Coordinates of C-alpha atoms and ligand atoms in Angstrom, one line a residue:
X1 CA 22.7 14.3 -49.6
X2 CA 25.2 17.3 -49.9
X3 CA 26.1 18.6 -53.3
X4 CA 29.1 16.2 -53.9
X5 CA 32.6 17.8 -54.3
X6 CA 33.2 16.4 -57.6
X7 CA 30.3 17.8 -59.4
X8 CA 32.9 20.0 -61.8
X9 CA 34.9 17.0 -63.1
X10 CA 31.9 15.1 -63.2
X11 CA 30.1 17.7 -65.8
X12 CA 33.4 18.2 -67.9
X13 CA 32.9 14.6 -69.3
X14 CA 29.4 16.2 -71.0
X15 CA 29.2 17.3 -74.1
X16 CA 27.4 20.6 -72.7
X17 CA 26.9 23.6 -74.0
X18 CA 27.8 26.8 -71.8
X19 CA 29.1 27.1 -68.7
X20 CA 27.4 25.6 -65.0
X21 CA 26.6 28.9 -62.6
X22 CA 25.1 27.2 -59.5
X23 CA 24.0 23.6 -58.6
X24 CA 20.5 22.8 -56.9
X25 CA 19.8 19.6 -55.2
X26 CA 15.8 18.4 -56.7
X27 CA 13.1 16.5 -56.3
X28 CA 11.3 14.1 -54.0
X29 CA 12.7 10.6 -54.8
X30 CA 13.3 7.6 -53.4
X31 CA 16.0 6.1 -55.6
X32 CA 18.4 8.6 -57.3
X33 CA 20.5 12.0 -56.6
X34 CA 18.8 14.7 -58.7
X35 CA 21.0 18.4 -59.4
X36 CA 19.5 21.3 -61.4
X37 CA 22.8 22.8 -62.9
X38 CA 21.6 26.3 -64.3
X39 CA 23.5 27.4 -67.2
X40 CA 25.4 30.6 -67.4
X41 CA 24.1 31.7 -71.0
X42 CA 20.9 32.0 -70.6
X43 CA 20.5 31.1 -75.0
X44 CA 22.3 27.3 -73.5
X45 CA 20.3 24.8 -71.8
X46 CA 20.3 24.1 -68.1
X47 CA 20.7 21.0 -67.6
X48 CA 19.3 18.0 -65.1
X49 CA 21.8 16.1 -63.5
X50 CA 21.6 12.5 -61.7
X51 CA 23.7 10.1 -59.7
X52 CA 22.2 6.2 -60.6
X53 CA 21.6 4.1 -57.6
X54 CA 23.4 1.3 -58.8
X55 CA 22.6 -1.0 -56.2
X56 CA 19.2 -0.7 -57.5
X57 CA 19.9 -0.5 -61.4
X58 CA 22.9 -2.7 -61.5
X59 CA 22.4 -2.6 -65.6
X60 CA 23.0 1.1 -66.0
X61 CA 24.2 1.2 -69.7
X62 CA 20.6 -1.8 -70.6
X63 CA 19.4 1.3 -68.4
X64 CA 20.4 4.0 -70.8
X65 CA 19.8 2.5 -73.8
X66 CA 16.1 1.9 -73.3
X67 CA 16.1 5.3 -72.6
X68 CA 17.4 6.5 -75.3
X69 CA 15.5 4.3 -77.7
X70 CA 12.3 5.1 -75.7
X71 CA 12.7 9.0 -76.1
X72 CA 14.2 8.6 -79.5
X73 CA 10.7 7.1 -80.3
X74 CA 8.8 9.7 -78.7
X75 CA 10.6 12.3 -80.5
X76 CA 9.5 10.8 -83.8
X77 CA 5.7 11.1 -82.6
X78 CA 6.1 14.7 -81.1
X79 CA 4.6 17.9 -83.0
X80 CA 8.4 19.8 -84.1
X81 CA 8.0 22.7 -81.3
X82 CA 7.6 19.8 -78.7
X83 CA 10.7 17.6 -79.3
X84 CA 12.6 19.1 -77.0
X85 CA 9.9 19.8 -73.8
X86 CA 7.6 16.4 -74.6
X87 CA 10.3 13.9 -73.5
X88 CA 13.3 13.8 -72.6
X89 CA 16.3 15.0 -73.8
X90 CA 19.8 12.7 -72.9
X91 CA 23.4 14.5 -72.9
X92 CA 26.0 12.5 -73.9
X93 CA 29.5 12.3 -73.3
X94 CA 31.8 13.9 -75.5
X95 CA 33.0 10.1 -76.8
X96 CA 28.9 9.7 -77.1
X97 CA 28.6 7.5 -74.3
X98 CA 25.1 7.3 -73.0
X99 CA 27.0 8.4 -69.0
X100 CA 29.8 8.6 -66.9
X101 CA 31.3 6.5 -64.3
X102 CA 33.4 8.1 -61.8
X103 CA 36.5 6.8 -59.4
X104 CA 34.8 6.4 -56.8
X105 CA 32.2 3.9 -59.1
X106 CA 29.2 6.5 -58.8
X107 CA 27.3 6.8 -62.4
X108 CA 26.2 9.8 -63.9
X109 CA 24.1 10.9 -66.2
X110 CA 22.5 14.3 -68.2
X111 CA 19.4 15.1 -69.5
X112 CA 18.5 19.0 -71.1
X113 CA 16.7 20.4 -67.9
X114 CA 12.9 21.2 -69.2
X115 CA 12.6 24.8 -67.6
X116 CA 9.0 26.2 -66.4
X117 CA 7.9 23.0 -65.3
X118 CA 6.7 21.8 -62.1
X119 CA 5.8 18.0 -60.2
X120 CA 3.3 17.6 -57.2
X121 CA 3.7 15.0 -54.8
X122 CA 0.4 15.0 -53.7
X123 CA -2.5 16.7 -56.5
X124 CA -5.0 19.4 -55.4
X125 CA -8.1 19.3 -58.0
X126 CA -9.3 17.1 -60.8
X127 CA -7.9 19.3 -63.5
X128 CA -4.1 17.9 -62.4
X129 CA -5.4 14.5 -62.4
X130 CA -7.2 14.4 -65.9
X131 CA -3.7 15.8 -67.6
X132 CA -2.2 13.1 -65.5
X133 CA -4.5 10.4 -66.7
X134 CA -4.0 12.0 -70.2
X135 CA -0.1 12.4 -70.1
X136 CA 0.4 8.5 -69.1
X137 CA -1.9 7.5 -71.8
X138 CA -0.1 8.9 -74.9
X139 CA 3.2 7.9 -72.8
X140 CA 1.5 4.2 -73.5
X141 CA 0.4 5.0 -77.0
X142 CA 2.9 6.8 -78.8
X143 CA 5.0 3.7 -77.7
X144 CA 2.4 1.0 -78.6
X145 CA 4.6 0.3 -82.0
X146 CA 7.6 -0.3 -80.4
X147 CA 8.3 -4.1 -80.0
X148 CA 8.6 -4.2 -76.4
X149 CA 11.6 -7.1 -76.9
X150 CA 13.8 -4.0 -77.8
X151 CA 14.2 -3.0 -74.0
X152 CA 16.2 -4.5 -71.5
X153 CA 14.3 -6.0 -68.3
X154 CA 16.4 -3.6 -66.2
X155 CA 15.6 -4.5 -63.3
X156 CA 14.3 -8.3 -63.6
X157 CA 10.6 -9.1 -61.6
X158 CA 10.1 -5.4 -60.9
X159 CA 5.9 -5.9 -60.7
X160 CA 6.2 -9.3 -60.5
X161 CA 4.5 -10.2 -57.8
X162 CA 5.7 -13.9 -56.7
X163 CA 9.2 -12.5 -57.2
X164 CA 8.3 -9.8 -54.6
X165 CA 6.8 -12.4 -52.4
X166 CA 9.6 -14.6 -52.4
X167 CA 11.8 -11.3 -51.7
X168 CA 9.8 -11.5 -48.7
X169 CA 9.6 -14.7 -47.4
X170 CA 13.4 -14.6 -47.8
X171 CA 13.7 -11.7 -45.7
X172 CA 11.4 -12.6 -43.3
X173 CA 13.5 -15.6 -43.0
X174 CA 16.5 -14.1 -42.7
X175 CA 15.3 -11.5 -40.0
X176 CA 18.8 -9.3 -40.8
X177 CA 17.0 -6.5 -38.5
X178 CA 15.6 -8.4 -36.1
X179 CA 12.2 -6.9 -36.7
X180 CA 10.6 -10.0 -38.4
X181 CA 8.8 -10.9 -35.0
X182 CA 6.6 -7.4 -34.8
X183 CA 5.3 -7.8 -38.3
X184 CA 2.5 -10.9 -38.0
X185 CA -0.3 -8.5 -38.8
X186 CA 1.1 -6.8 -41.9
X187 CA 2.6 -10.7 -43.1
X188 CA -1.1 -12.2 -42.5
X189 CA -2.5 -9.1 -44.2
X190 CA -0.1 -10.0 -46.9
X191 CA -0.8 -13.9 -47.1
X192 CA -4.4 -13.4 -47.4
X193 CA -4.6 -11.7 -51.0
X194 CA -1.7 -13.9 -52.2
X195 CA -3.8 -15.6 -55.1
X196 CA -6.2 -12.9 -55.9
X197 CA -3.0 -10.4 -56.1
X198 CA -1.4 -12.8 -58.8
X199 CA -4.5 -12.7 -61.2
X200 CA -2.6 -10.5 -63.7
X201 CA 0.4 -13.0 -64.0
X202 CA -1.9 -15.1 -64.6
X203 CA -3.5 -13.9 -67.4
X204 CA -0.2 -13.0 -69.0
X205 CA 1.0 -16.5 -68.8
X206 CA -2.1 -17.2 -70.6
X207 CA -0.9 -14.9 -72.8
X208 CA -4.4 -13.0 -72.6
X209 CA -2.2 -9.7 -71.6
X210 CA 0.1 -8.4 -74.0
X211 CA 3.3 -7.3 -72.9
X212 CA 3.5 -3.4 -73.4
X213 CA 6.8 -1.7 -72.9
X214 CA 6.0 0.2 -69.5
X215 CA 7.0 3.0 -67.4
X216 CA 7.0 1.2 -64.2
X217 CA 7.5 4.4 -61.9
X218 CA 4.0 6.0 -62.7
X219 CA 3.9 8.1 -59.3
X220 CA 2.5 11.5 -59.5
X221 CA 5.6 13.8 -59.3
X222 CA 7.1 12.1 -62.3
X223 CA 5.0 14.1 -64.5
X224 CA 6.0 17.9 -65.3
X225 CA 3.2 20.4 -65.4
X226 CA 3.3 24.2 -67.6
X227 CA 2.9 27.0 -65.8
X228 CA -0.7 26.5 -67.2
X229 CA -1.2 23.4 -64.7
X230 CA -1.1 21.8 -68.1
X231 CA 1.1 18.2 -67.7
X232 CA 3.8 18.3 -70.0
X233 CA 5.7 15.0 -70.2
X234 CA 6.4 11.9 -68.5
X235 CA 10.1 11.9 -66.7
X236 CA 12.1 9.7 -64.8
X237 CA 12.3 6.5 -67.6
X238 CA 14.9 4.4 -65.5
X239 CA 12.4 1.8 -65.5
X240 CA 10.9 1.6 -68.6
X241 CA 10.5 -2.1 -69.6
X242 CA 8.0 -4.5 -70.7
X243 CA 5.2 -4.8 -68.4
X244 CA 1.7 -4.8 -68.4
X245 CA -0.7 -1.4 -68.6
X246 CA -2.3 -2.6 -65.7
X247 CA 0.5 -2.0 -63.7
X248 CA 1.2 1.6 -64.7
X249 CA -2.1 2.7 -64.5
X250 CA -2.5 0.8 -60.7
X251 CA 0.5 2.5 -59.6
X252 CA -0.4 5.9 -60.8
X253 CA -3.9 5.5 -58.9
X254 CA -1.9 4.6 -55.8
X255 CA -0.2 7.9 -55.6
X256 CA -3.8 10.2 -57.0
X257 CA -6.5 8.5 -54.9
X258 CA -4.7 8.6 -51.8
X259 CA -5.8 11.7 -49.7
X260 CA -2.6 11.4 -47.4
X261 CA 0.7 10.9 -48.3
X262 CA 2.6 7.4 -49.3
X263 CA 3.9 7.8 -45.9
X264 CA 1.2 8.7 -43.7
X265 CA 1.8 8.3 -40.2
X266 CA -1.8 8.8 -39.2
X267 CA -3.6 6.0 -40.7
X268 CA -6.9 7.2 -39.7
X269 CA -6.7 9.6 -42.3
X270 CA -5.9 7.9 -45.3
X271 CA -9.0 7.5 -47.8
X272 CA -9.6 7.3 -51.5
X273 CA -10.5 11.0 -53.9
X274 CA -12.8 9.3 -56.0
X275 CA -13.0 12.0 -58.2
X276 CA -9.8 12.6 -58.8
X277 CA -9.9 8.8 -59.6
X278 CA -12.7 9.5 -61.9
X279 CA -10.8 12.4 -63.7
X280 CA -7.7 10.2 -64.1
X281 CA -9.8 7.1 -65.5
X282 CA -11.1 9.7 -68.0
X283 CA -7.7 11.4 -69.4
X284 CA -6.1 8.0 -69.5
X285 CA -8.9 6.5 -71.7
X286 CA -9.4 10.1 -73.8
X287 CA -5.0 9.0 -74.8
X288 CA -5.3 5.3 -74.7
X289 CA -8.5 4.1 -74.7
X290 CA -8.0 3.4 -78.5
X291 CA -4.6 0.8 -78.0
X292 CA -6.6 -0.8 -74.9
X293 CA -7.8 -4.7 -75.5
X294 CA -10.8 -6.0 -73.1
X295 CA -8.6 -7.8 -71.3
X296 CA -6.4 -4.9 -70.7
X297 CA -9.3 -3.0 -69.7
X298 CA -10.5 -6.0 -67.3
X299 CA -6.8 -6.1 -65.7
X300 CA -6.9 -2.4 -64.6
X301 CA -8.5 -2.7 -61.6
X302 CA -6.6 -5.6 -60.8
X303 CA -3.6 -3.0 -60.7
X304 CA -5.4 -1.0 -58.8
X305 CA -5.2 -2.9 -56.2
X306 CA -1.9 -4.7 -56.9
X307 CA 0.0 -1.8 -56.7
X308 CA 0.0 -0.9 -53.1
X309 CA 0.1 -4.4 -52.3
X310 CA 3.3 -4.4 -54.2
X311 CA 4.7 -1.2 -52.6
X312 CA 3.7 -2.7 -49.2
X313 CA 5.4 -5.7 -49.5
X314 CA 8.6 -3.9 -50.9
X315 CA 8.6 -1.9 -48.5
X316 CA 8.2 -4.5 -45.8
X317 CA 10.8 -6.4 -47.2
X318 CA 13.4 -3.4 -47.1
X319 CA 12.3 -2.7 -43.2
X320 CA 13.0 -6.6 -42.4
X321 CA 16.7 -6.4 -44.2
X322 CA 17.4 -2.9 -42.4
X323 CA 16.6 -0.1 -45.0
X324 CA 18.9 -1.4 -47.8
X325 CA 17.0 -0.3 -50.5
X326 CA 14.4 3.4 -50.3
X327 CA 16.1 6.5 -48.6
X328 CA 14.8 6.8 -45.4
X329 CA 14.2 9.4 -43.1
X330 CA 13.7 7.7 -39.8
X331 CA 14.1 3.9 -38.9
X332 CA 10.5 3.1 -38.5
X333 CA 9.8 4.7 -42.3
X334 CA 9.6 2.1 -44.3
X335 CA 7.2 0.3 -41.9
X336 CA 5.5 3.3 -41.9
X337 CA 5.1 3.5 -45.6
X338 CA 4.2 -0.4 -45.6
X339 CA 1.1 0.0 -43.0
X340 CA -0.2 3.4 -44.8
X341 CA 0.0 1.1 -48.4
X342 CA -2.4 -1.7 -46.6
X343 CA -4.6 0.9 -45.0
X344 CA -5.1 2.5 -48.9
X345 CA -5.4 -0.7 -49.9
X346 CA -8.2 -1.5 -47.4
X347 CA -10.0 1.2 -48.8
X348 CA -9.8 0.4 -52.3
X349 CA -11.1 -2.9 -51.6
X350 CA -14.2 -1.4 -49.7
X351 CA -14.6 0.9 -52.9
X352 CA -13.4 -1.8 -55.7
X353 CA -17.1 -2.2 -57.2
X354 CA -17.7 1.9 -57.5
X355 CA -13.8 2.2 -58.9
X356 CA -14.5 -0.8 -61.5
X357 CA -18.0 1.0 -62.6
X358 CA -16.4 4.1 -63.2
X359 CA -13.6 1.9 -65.6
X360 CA -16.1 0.1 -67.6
X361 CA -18.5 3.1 -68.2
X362 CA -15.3 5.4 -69.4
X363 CA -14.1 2.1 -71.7
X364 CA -18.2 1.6 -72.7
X365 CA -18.5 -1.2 -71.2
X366 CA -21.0 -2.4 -68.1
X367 CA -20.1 -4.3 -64.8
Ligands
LIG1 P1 13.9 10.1 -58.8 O1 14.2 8.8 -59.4 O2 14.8 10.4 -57.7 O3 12.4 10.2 -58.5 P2 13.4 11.9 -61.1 O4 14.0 11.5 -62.4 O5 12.0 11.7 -60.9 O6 14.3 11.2 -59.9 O7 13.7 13.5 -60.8 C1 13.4 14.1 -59.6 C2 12.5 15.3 -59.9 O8 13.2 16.2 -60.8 C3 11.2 15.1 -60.7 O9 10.1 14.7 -59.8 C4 11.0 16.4 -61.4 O10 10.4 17.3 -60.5 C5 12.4 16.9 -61.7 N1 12.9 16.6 -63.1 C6 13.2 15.4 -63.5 N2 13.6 15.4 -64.8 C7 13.5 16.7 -65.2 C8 13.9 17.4 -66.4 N3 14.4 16.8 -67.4 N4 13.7 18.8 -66.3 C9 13.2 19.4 -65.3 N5 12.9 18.8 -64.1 C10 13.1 17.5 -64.0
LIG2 C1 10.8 4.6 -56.0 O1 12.6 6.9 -57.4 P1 11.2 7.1 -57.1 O2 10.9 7.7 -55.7 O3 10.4 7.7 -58.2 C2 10.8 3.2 -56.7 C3 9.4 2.9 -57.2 C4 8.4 3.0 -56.0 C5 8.5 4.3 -55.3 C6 7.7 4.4 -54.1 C7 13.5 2.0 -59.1 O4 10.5 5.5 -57.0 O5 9.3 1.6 -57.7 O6 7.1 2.8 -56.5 O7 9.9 4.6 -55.0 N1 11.7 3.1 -57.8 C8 12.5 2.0 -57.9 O8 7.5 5.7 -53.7 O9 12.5 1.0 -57.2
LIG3 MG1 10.8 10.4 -59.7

């Protein structure tokens, strides 16, 4: 999208400090409008801007809130020099309302732009992945001790994964696109890992898993790197929740192992960087190894592979009810994205027994 017209009445409702020079559009996402507004005087913040998707987060001020008490949290655990660049930092209004919501029934929020920093969509060496690994894993522990009943289940059955299957089966049913027909490979694909994919839900209704409060949106580029390729924080919080770790860590692996991107067109191409899975597996236990039960540890590679089964079968679902819910580029994308998560998924089944090994041997444990 175009930088919108109302961008100027939009800011005024901020308690910023300074005055807004030029606006940049940002970032890779899938869900929300991103705007770097640089800052006049240069002592004042620049500051990060965002249009919420509403369709998607139709709880935007349950949205806020576990954002703010999820930062505020952080902040508390943060050496003094880092409160402001280890998290971060909300805006609010100048009533303190947590965002804005305009005529036209767009929402808006601010966050204290962390300058110098950098995101990757796709990583290049191991270094990148072990401060990724590392990053996520004090995310997860600096929040262990905070009751995960405090957050708002923003978005309800996010990683759930009969929710997502039902989502399906509805929209295969409903064939809104008229493209349910094409798709028996990818739905028998699907079908066939149905009760092995459900293993973590199981365990949680066992209550073997304890619920964690989660980031839920563990890709790659939501982590900022130093001008040291040294990762910095954790951004994009919109779905923080309670969840399981498994699923954090499975969807981070997702976007790391992959040697092509989430929407490679060439399947062929698509195969798992072990080491880069290796270094990841080692920063994330070096931060959270300690907060980690054995059955947490057991239920990672679970996620590993539930992950892009998950994104596949969301992203399946959107192609069947015409593109409602990821921005697309093209009309085919979504399928697209759908058959490059099964081929990655493929793979990580060929590979589960080395993945699991390298696991266990980082959490001291053997197969
Ligand atoms: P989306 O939901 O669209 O992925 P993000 O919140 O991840 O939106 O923001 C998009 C990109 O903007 C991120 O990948 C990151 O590069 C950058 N970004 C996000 N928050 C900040 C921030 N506070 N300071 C600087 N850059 C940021
Ligand atoms: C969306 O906004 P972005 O691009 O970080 C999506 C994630 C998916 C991801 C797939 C709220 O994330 O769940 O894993 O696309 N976010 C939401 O790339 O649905
Ligand atoms: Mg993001």
């Amino acid at each position: 999208m175009s930088i919108p017209p109302n961008i100027a009445q939009v800011v005024a409702e901020f308690a910023i400090l300074g005055e807004i020079a030029n606006v940049q559009k940002v970032g890779s996402g899938h869900i929300n409008d991103t705007f770097h507004l640089q800052n006049t005087d240069a002592s004042q913040p620049d500051y990060l801007l965002q249009r919420i998707n509403h369709q998607v987060f139709r709880n935007v001020p349950g949205l806020m809130q576990n954002i703010l008490r999820v930062t505020e949290h952080i902040k508390t655990k943060l050496p003094a020099a880092e409160v402001e660049t280890g998290t971060l930092t909300i805006v609010k209004l100048h009533d303190g309302t947590l965002f804005h919501k305009d005529h036209d029934g767009n929402y808006w929020r601010i966050f204290h732009f962390i300058k110098d920093t950098q995101s990757f969509d796709l990583l290049t060496n191991t270094q990148q992945a072990y401060e990724g690994g590392k990053v996520f894993g004090q995310f997860q522990s600096m929040l262990a001790d905070l009751d995960p009943e405090l957050l708002a289940h923003t978005i309800p059955g996010f990683n759930d994964v009969k929710y997502r299957l039902d989502d399906l089966e509805e929209a295969f049913n409903n064939n809104l696109a008229g493209r349910a027909a094409d798709l028996k490979d990818e739905i028998r694909f699907i079908a066939e890992r149905e009760d092995v994919m459900c293993e973590i839900l199981k365990l949680g209704d066992e209550d073997k898993l304890p619920w964690r409060i989660t980031h839920n949106d563990t890709k790659f580029n939501n982590i900022l790197f130093d001008h040291k390729g040294l990762a910095q924080c954790v951004v994009d919080l919109d779905t923080v929740m309670p969840g399981y770790l498994a699923y954090d860590f499975g969807d981070a692996i997702r976007t790391i192992i992959n040697t092509a991107a989430e929407d490679e067109v060439d399947i062929s191409i698509i195969d798992l960087k072990i080491n880069l899975f290796t270094a990841y597996a080692k920063g994330y236990f070096a931060a959270a190894g300690g907060i980690l039960t054995p059955v947490e540890v057991d239920s990672l590679m679970m996620g590993v592979l539930l992950l892009p089964y998950l994104q596949a079968v969301r992203f399946l679902t959107d192609y069947m009810n015409g593109d409602i819910y990821f921005k697309i580029q093209h009309p085919e994308h979504n399928l697209q994205r759908a058959r490059a998560q099964i081929q990655l998924l493929k793979k990580l089944e060929e590979n589960q027994h080395t993945l699991q090994q390298i696991i266990f041997d980082f959490a001291g444990r053997r197969a």
